[in-house]
């Protein structure tokens, strides 16, 4: 679906994704800061409830799903066949899972076995990812294009290097002990995107698949047998996480069909959000609300929050066309992948250099202010790098 600018972007979705990434950078910078409100962080294991940090990832999965119809429709309008689109989906999924596995294995990297500092290995890995997935071919000069090709192969070389040298303390190679944030996104994206490609014109069938995912999630929650195989088969992602992205895809599909009928659009989103809100609290006594356990109530309440935020941002952005208020966040909405990677690059760089912050910057409200400033700087750096041609695309 095209908007009035002729692109396949919806401003409100970009803004919501940008705000969510900003929150992700902020809450990920909070660990290590002493004496801060508990509600800013993650709820501990066994706690029945959710805090600010807990809602960030499910919201991001929801926005990933909302982007799927726009991206697929854009490729269809360019003439891509379903097979070509599926190949692209599989490529993106592999990229996300591959990078996710690299990131989660950083903590397993052994300097004793390899002789390479863990932070240096991580910096080589992130440099390889950024150089390999940077958008090339848009340079304005021949020299720039050649330099771009050189950087691309340097990136591939760095990835080959980090794969070759990696060993943990037992001499073992990379292991998907879990898929990482990006890997989970990849599996959830795969389910929602494939379903959309083949069932786009069959809303009832999509709703049946969605109901199946919700039912599978409840079954998974109750089944110790299924939970035993979450590592290699990513079975957990096919329930809770896929449901979040699938719901976002359905919300976007509804938007595509009745976008100009604001009352009907808000009615559908609002009723769906209310149903999930009620379901979340009704089922709370059975499994509680837990991000760590990805309980059904946590998923349903996250969907209710996502739909509520969508309605809150949609009206001023798409109806009133007022979106200047979000400009400070916007680079993280269009260059999300880069904005997600940059904080990790920063952390590993300062750890490798042996730099530590003074104690007064890691205490109470001063520490919180430091994290806010850090988030702002990361987003602005993302925008600056994008203007200089450092744009990533999976």
mmCIF file of N, CA, C and O in Angstrom, residues 325-393:
data_model
loop_
_atom_site.group_PDB
_atom_site.id
_atom_site.type_symbol
_atom_site.label_atom_id
_atom_site.label_comp_id
_atom_site.label_asym_id
_atom_site.label_seq_id
_atom_site.Cartn_x
_atom_site.Cartn_y
_atom_site.Cartn_z
ATOM 1 N N UNK A 325 6.988 16.252 16.258
ATOM 2 C CA UNK A 325 7.328 15.953 17.643
ATOM 3 C C UNK A 325 8.219 14.712 17.759
ATOM 4 O O UNK A 325 8.923 14.526 18.766
ATOM 5 N N UNK A 326 8.215 13.854 16.736
ATOM 6 C CA UNK A 326 8.960 12.600 16.809
ATOM 7 C C UNK A 326 10.286 12.655 16.052
ATOM 8 O O UNK A 326 10.975 11.635 15.954
ATOM 9 N N UNK A 327 10.656 13.835 15.530
ATOM 10 C CA UNK A 327 11.869 13.915 14.724
ATOM 11 C C UNK A 327 13.117 13.475 15.486
ATOM 12 O O UNK A 327 14.054 12.920 14.904
ATOM 13 N N UNK A 328 13.138 13.725 16.775
ATOM 14 C CA UNK A 328 14.304 13.368 17.573
ATOM 15 C C UNK A 328 14.518 11.861 17.611
ATOM 16 O O UNK A 328 15.638 11.374 17.768
ATOM 17 N N UNK A 329 13.439 11.084 17.452
ATOM 18 C CA UNK A 329 13.542 9.625 17.474
ATOM 19 C C UNK A 329 13.686 9.017 16.080
ATOM 20 O O UNK A 329 14.108 7.866 15.949
ATOM 21 N N UNK A 330 13.330 9.767 15.053
ATOM 22 C CA UNK A 330 13.038 9.183 13.749
ATOM 23 C C UNK A 330 14.169 8.358 13.125
ATOM 24 O O UNK A 330 13.884 7.337 12.471
ATOM 25 N N UNK A 331 15.449 8.751 13.267
ATOM 26 C CA UNK A 331 16.497 7.916 12.654
ATOM 27 C C UNK A 331 16.462 6.453 13.102
ATOM 28 O O UNK A 331 16.787 5.559 12.328
ATOM 29 N N UNK A 332 16.023 6.226 14.331
ATOM 30 C CA UNK A 332 15.947 4.845 14.831
ATOM 31 C C UNK A 332 14.779 4.090 14.221
ATOM 32 O O UNK A 332 14.732 2.852 14.302
ATOM 33 N N UNK A 333 13.854 4.790 13.597
ATOM 34 C CA UNK A 333 12.728 4.133 12.958
ATOM 35 C C UNK A 333 13.003 3.723 11.526
ATOM 36 O O UNK A 333 12.389 2.797 11.009
ATOM 37 N N UNK A 334 13.945 4.411 10.880
ATOM 38 C CA UNK A 334 14.278 4.087 9.490
ATOM 39 C C UNK A 334 15.573 3.296 9.375
ATOM 40 O O UNK A 334 15.775 2.564 8.410
ATOM 41 N N UNK A 335 16.459 3.438 10.363
ATOM 42 C CA UNK A 335 17.712 2.670 10.405
ATOM 43 C C UNK A 335 17.784 1.895 11.724
ATOM 44 O O UNK A 335 18.708 2.054 12.524
ATOM 45 N N UNK A 336 16.761 1.073 11.920
ATOM 46 C CA UNK A 336 16.587 0.373 13.185
ATOM 47 C C UNK A 336 17.729 -0.583 13.484
ATOM 48 O O UNK A 336 18.213 -0.663 14.629
ATOM 49 N N UNK A 337 18.163 -1.335 12.495
ATOM 50 C CA UNK A 337 19.206 -2.325 12.689
ATOM 51 C C UNK A 337 20.506 -1.674 13.162
ATOM 52 O O UNK A 337 21.159 -2.132 14.108
ATOM 53 N N UNK A 338 20.875 -0.575 12.523
ATOM 54 C CA UNK A 338 22.091 0.145 12.900
ATOM 55 C C UNK A 338 21.962 0.703 14.315
ATOM 56 O O UNK A 338 22.904 0.611 15.122
ATOM 57 N N UNK A 339 20.816 1.304 14.627
ATOM 58 C CA UNK A 339 20.601 1.863 15.961
ATOM 59 C C UNK A 339 20.670 0.785 17.037
ATOM 60 O O UNK A 339 21.120 1.044 18.163
ATOM 61 N N UNK A 340 20.257 -0.431 16.700
ATOM 62 C CA UNK A 340 20.319 -1.533 17.657
ATOM 63 C C UNK A 340 21.753 -1.993 17.891
ATOM 64 O O UNK A 340 22.127 -2.365 19.016
ATOM 65 N N UNK A 341 22.595 -1.961 16.857
ATOM 66 C CA UNK A 341 23.965 -2.467 16.973
ATOM 67 C C UNK A 341 24.913 -1.479 17.648
ATOM 68 O O UNK A 341 25.845 -1.890 18.354
ATOM 69 N N UNK A 342 24.715 -0.195 17.432
ATOM 70 C CA UNK A 342 25.680 0.800 17.888
ATOM 71 C C UNK A 342 25.963 0.772 19.390
ATOM 72 O O UNK A 342 27.129 0.902 19.793
ATOM 73 N N UNK A 343 24.956 0.606 20.265
ATOM 74 C CA UNK A 343 25.286 0.548 21.692
ATOM 75 C C UNK A 343 26.250 -0.587 22.037
ATOM 76 O O UNK A 343 27.170 -0.402 22.851
ATOM 77 N N UNK A 344 26.070 -1.745 21.419
ATOM 78 C CA UNK A 344 26.968 -2.869 21.697
ATOM 79 C C UNK A 344 28.385 -2.552 21.230
ATOM 80 O O UNK A 344 29.367 -2.920 21.893
ATOM 81 N N UNK A 345 28.513 -1.880 20.080
ATOM 82 C CA UNK A 345 29.834 -1.468 19.604
ATOM 83 C C UNK A 345 30.491 -0.555 20.636
ATOM 84 O O UNK A 345 31.678 -0.713 20.970
ATOM 85 N N UNK A 346 29.725 0.389 21.171
ATOM 86 C CA UNK A 346 30.243 1.320 22.175
ATOM 87 C C UNK A 346 30.693 0.578 23.432
ATOM 88 O O UNK A 346 31.812 0.808 23.933
ATOM 89 N N UNK A 347 29.850 -0.317 23.936
ATOM 90 C CA UNK A 347 30.199 -1.018 25.173
ATOM 91 C C UNK A 347 31.472 -1.836 25.012
ATOM 92 O O UNK A 347 32.372 -1.792 25.863
ATOM 93 N N UNK A 348 31.575 -2.592 23.935
ATOM 94 C CA UNK A 348 32.767 -3.416 23.744
ATOM 95 C C UNK A 348 34.007 -2.560 23.506
ATOM 96 O O UNK A 348 35.116 -2.947 23.908
ATOM 97 N N UNK A 349 33.841 -1.404 22.876
ATOM 98 C CA UNK A 349 34.982 -0.512 22.636
ATOM 99 C C UNK A 349 35.531 0.029 23.949
ATOM 100 O O UNK A 349 36.756 0.039 24.168
ATOM 101 N N UNK A 350 34.646 0.484 24.852
ATOM 102 C CA UNK A 350 35.152 1.044 26.115
ATOM 103 C C UNK A 350 35.688 -0.056 27.021
ATOM 104 O O UNK A 350 36.654 0.154 27.762
ATOM 105 N N UNK A 351 35.080 -1.244 26.966
ATOM 106 C CA UNK A 351 35.606 -2.345 27.770
ATOM 107 C C UNK A 351 36.994 -2.751 27.278
ATOM 108 O O UNK A 351 37.899 -3.019 28.072
ATOM 109 N N UNK A 352 37.154 -2.800 25.957
ATOM 110 C CA UNK A 352 38.451 -3.172 25.392
ATOM 111 C C UNK A 352 39.511 -2.130 25.726
ATOM 112 O O UNK A 352 40.677 -2.465 26.000
ATOM 113 N N UNK A 353 39.101 -0.865 25.741
ATOM 114 C CA UNK A 353 40.040 0.219 26.053
ATOM 115 C C UNK A 353 40.269 0.363 27.553
ATOM 116 O O UNK A 353 41.135 1.139 27.975
ATOM 117 N N UNK A 354 39.513 -0.363 28.359
ATOM 118 C CA UNK A 354 39.674 -0.283 29.808
ATOM 119 C C UNK A 354 39.113 0.981 30.411
ATOM 120 O O UNK A 354 39.532 1.411 31.498
ATOM 121 N N UNK A 355 38.145 1.580 29.740
ATOM 122 C CA UNK A 355 37.537 2.826 30.223
ATOM 123 C C UNK A 355 36.335 2.500 31.097
ATOM 124 O O UNK A 355 35.504 1.663 30.743
ATOM 125 N N UNK A 356 36.229 3.154 32.224
ATOM 126 C CA UNK A 356 35.063 2.997 33.091
ATOM 127 C C UNK A 356 34.543 4.365 33.499
ATOM 128 O O UNK A 356 35.320 5.334 33.597
ATOM 129 N N UNK A 357 33.245 4.450 33.699
ATOM 130 C CA UNK A 357 32.635 5.715 34.075
ATOM 131 C C UNK A 357 32.859 5.998 35.555
ATOM 132 O O UNK A 357 32.927 5.063 36.376
ATOM 133 N N UNK A 358 32.969 7.258 35.929
ATOM 134 C CA UNK A 358 33.097 7.584 37.360
ATOM 135 C C UNK A 358 31.857 7.165 38.127
ATOM 136 O O UNK A 358 30.747 7.130 37.583
ATOM 137 N N UNK A 359 32.026 6.837 39.390
ATOM 138 C CA UNK A 359 30.935 6.316 40.197
ATOM 139 C C UNK A 359 29.712 7.213 40.256
ATOM 140 O O UNK A 359 28.578 6.720 40.264
ATOM 141 N N UNK A 360 29.927 8.521 40.265
ATOM 142 C CA UNK A 360 28.788 9.419 40.394
ATOM 143 C C UNK A 360 27.863 9.385 39.169
ATOM 144 O O UNK A 360 26.697 9.785 39.250
ATOM 145 N N UNK A 361 28.386 8.872 38.017
ATOM 146 C CA UNK A 361 27.563 8.781 36.815
ATOM 147 C C UNK A 361 26.743 7.492 36.769
ATOM 148 O O UNK A 361 25.947 7.304 35.855
ATOM 149 N N UNK A 362 26.942 6.638 37.737
ATOM 150 C CA UNK A 362 26.223 5.362 37.751
ATOM 151 C C UNK A 362 25.378 5.233 39.006
ATOM 152 O O UNK A 362 25.175 4.125 39.519
ATOM 153 N N UNK A 363 24.872 6.358 39.465
ATOM 154 C CA UNK A 363 24.092 6.345 40.705
ATOM 155 C C UNK A 363 22.798 7.135 40.542
ATOM 156 O O UNK A 363 22.810 8.274 40.087
ATOM 157 N N UNK A 364 21.696 6.496 40.854
ATOM 158 C CA UNK A 364 20.376 7.118 40.988
ATOM 159 C C UNK A 364 20.004 7.945 39.750
ATOM 160 O O UNK A 364 20.214 7.519 38.617
ATOM 161 N N UNK A 365 19.451 9.139 39.988
ATOM 162 C CA UNK A 365 18.900 9.926 38.891
ATOM 163 C C UNK A 365 19.973 10.471 37.966
ATOM 164 O O UNK A 365 19.704 10.719 36.778
ATOM 165 N N UNK A 366 21.178 10.625 38.461
ATOM 166 C CA UNK A 366 22.275 11.037 37.579
ATOM 167 C C UNK A 366 22.545 9.934 36.553
ATOM 168 O O UNK A 366 22.757 10.194 35.369
ATOM 169 N N UNK A 367 22.525 8.690 37.019
ATOM 170 C CA UNK A 367 22.706 7.562 36.118
ATOM 171 C C UNK A 367 21.586 7.462 35.098
ATOM 172 O O UNK A 367 21.832 7.148 33.915
ATOM 173 N N UNK A 368 20.366 7.716 35.533
ATOM 174 C CA UNK A 368 19.226 7.695 34.608
ATOM 175 C C UNK A 368 19.378 8.783 33.557
ATOM 176 O O UNK A 368 19.153 8.559 32.362
ATOM 177 N N UNK A 369 19.786 9.971 33.993
ATOM 178 C CA UNK A 369 20.019 11.077 33.052
ATOM 179 C C UNK A 369 21.122 10.711 32.068
ATOM 180 O O UNK A 369 21.023 11.009 30.859
ATOM 181 N N UNK A 370 22.157 10.052 32.562
ATOM 182 C CA UNK A 370 23.248 9.612 31.677
ATOM 183 C C UNK A 370 22.718 8.666 30.611
ATOM 184 O O UNK A 370 23.092 8.753 29.430
ATOM 185 N N UNK A 371 21.821 7.747 30.993
ATOM 186 C CA UNK A 371 21.253 6.799 30.032
ATOM 187 C C UNK A 371 20.358 7.495 29.021
ATOM 188 O O UNK A 371 20.311 7.106 27.844
ATOM 189 N N UNK A 372 19.647 8.536 29.454
ATOM 190 C CA UNK A 372 18.820 9.312 28.526
ATOM 191 C C UNK A 372 19.700 10.022 27.501
ATOM 192 O O UNK A 372 19.426 10.003 26.292
ATOM 193 N N UNK A 373 20.772 10.651 27.977
ATOM 194 C CA UNK A 373 21.696 11.340 27.071
ATOM 195 C C UNK A 373 22.346 10.338 26.121
ATOM 196 O O UNK A 373 22.486 10.599 24.916
ATOM 197 N N UNK A 374 22.735 9.181 26.637
ATOM 198 C CA UNK A 374 23.343 8.143 25.808
ATOM 199 C C UNK A 374 22.382 7.704 24.705
ATOM 200 O O UNK A 374 22.782 7.555 23.540
ATOM 201 N N UNK A 375 21.119 7.525 25.048
ATOM 202 C CA UNK A 375 20.112 7.132 24.061
ATOM 203 C C UNK A 375 19.983 8.187 22.972
ATOM 204 O O UNK A 375 19.950 7.868 21.776
ATOM 205 N N UNK A 376 19.920 9.446 23.378
ATOM 206 C CA UNK A 376 19.821 10.542 22.413
ATOM 207 C C UNK A 376 21.027 10.547 21.471
ATOM 208 O O UNK A 376 20.884 10.694 20.243
ATOM 209 N N UNK A 377 22.218 10.358 22.013
ATOM 210 C CA UNK A 377 23.431 10.388 21.198
ATOM 211 C C UNK A 377 23.478 9.215 20.212
ATOM 212 O O UNK A 377 23.903 9.375 19.062
ATOM 213 N N UNK A 378 23.047 8.045 20.655
ATOM 214 C CA UNK A 378 23.026 6.877 19.770
ATOM 215 C C UNK A 378 22.088 7.117 18.593
ATOM 216 O O UNK A 378 22.412 6.822 17.428
ATOM 217 N N UNK A 379 20.911 7.673 18.876
ATOM 218 C CA UNK A 379 19.941 7.919 17.799
ATOM 219 C C UNK A 379 20.463 8.974 16.832
ATOM 220 O O UNK A 379 20.341 8.831 15.604
ATOM 221 N N UNK A 380 21.065 10.028 17.365
ATOM 222 C CA UNK A 380 21.603 11.071 16.487
ATOM 223 C C UNK A 380 22.782 10.547 15.675
ATOM 224 O O UNK A 380 22.928 10.880 14.491
ATOM 225 N N UNK A 381 23.624 9.703 16.285
ATOM 226 C CA UNK A 381 24.738 9.099 15.549
ATOM 227 C C UNK A 381 24.217 8.206 14.434
ATOM 228 O O UNK A 381 24.784 8.183 13.326
ATOM 229 N N UNK A 382 23.134 7.502 14.696
ATOM 230 C CA UNK A 382 22.505 6.678 13.658
ATOM 231 C C UNK A 382 22.101 7.540 12.465
ATOM 232 O O UNK A 382 22.352 7.184 11.303
ATOM 233 N N UNK A 383 21.486 8.681 12.739
ATOM 234 C CA UNK A 383 21.082 9.585 11.668
ATOM 235 C C UNK A 383 22.267 10.160 10.906
ATOM 236 O O UNK A 383 22.239 10.276 9.676
ATOM 237 N N UNK A 384 23.326 10.519 11.631
ATOM 238 C CA UNK A 384 24.518 11.089 10.994
ATOM 239 C C UNK A 384 25.177 10.048 10.085
ATOM 240 O O UNK A 384 25.542 10.339 8.939
ATOM 241 N N UNK A 385 25.333 8.831 10.590
ATOM 242 C CA UNK A 385 25.939 7.774 9.785
ATOM 243 C C UNK A 385 25.102 7.484 8.539
ATOM 244 O O UNK A 385 25.656 7.249 7.454
ATOM 245 N N UNK A 386 23.778 7.494 8.701
ATOM 246 C CA UNK A 386 22.903 7.251 7.547
ATOM 247 C C UNK A 386 23.094 8.326 6.483
ATOM 248 O O UNK A 386 23.117 8.035 5.277
ATOM 249 N N UNK A 387 23.254 9.585 6.907
ATOM 250 C CA UNK A 387 23.460 10.668 5.945
ATOM 251 C C UNK A 387 24.794 10.523 5.210
ATOM 252 O O UNK A 387 24.943 10.992 4.087
ATOM 253 N N UNK A 388 25.753 9.862 5.845
ATOM 254 C CA UNK A 388 27.048 9.633 5.212
ATOM 255 C C UNK A 388 27.111 8.276 4.499
ATOM 256 O O UNK A 388 28.189 7.811 4.140
ATOM 257 N N UNK A 389 25.939 7.652 4.322
ATOM 258 C CA UNK A 389 25.884 6.437 3.525
ATOM 259 C C UNK A 389 25.990 5.137 4.275
ATOM 260 O O UNK A 389 26.026 4.073 3.654
ATOM 261 N N UNK A 390 26.059 5.201 5.603
ATOM 262 C CA UNK A 390 26.114 3.958 6.377
ATOM 263 C C UNK A 390 24.689 3.573 6.728
ATOM 264 O O UNK A 390 24.150 3.937 7.766
ATOM 265 N N UNK A 391 24.062 2.848 5.811
ATOM 266 C CA UNK A 391 22.708 2.358 5.992
ATOM 267 C C UNK A 391 22.726 0.828 5.853
ATOM 268 O O UNK A 391 23.355 0.305 4.935
ATOM 269 N N UNK A 392 22.059 0.171 6.771
ATOM 270 C CA UNK A 392 22.072 -1.279 6.777
ATOM 271 C C UNK A 392 20.738 -1.824 6.270
ATOM 272 O O UNK A 392 19.684 -1.238 6.510
ATOM 273 N N UNK A 393 20.807 -2.939 5.575
ATOM 274 C CA UNK A 393 19.597 -3.583 5.069
ATOM 275 C C UNK A 393 19.786 -5.092 5.088
ATOM 276 O O UNK A 393 20.750 -5.609 4.531
#
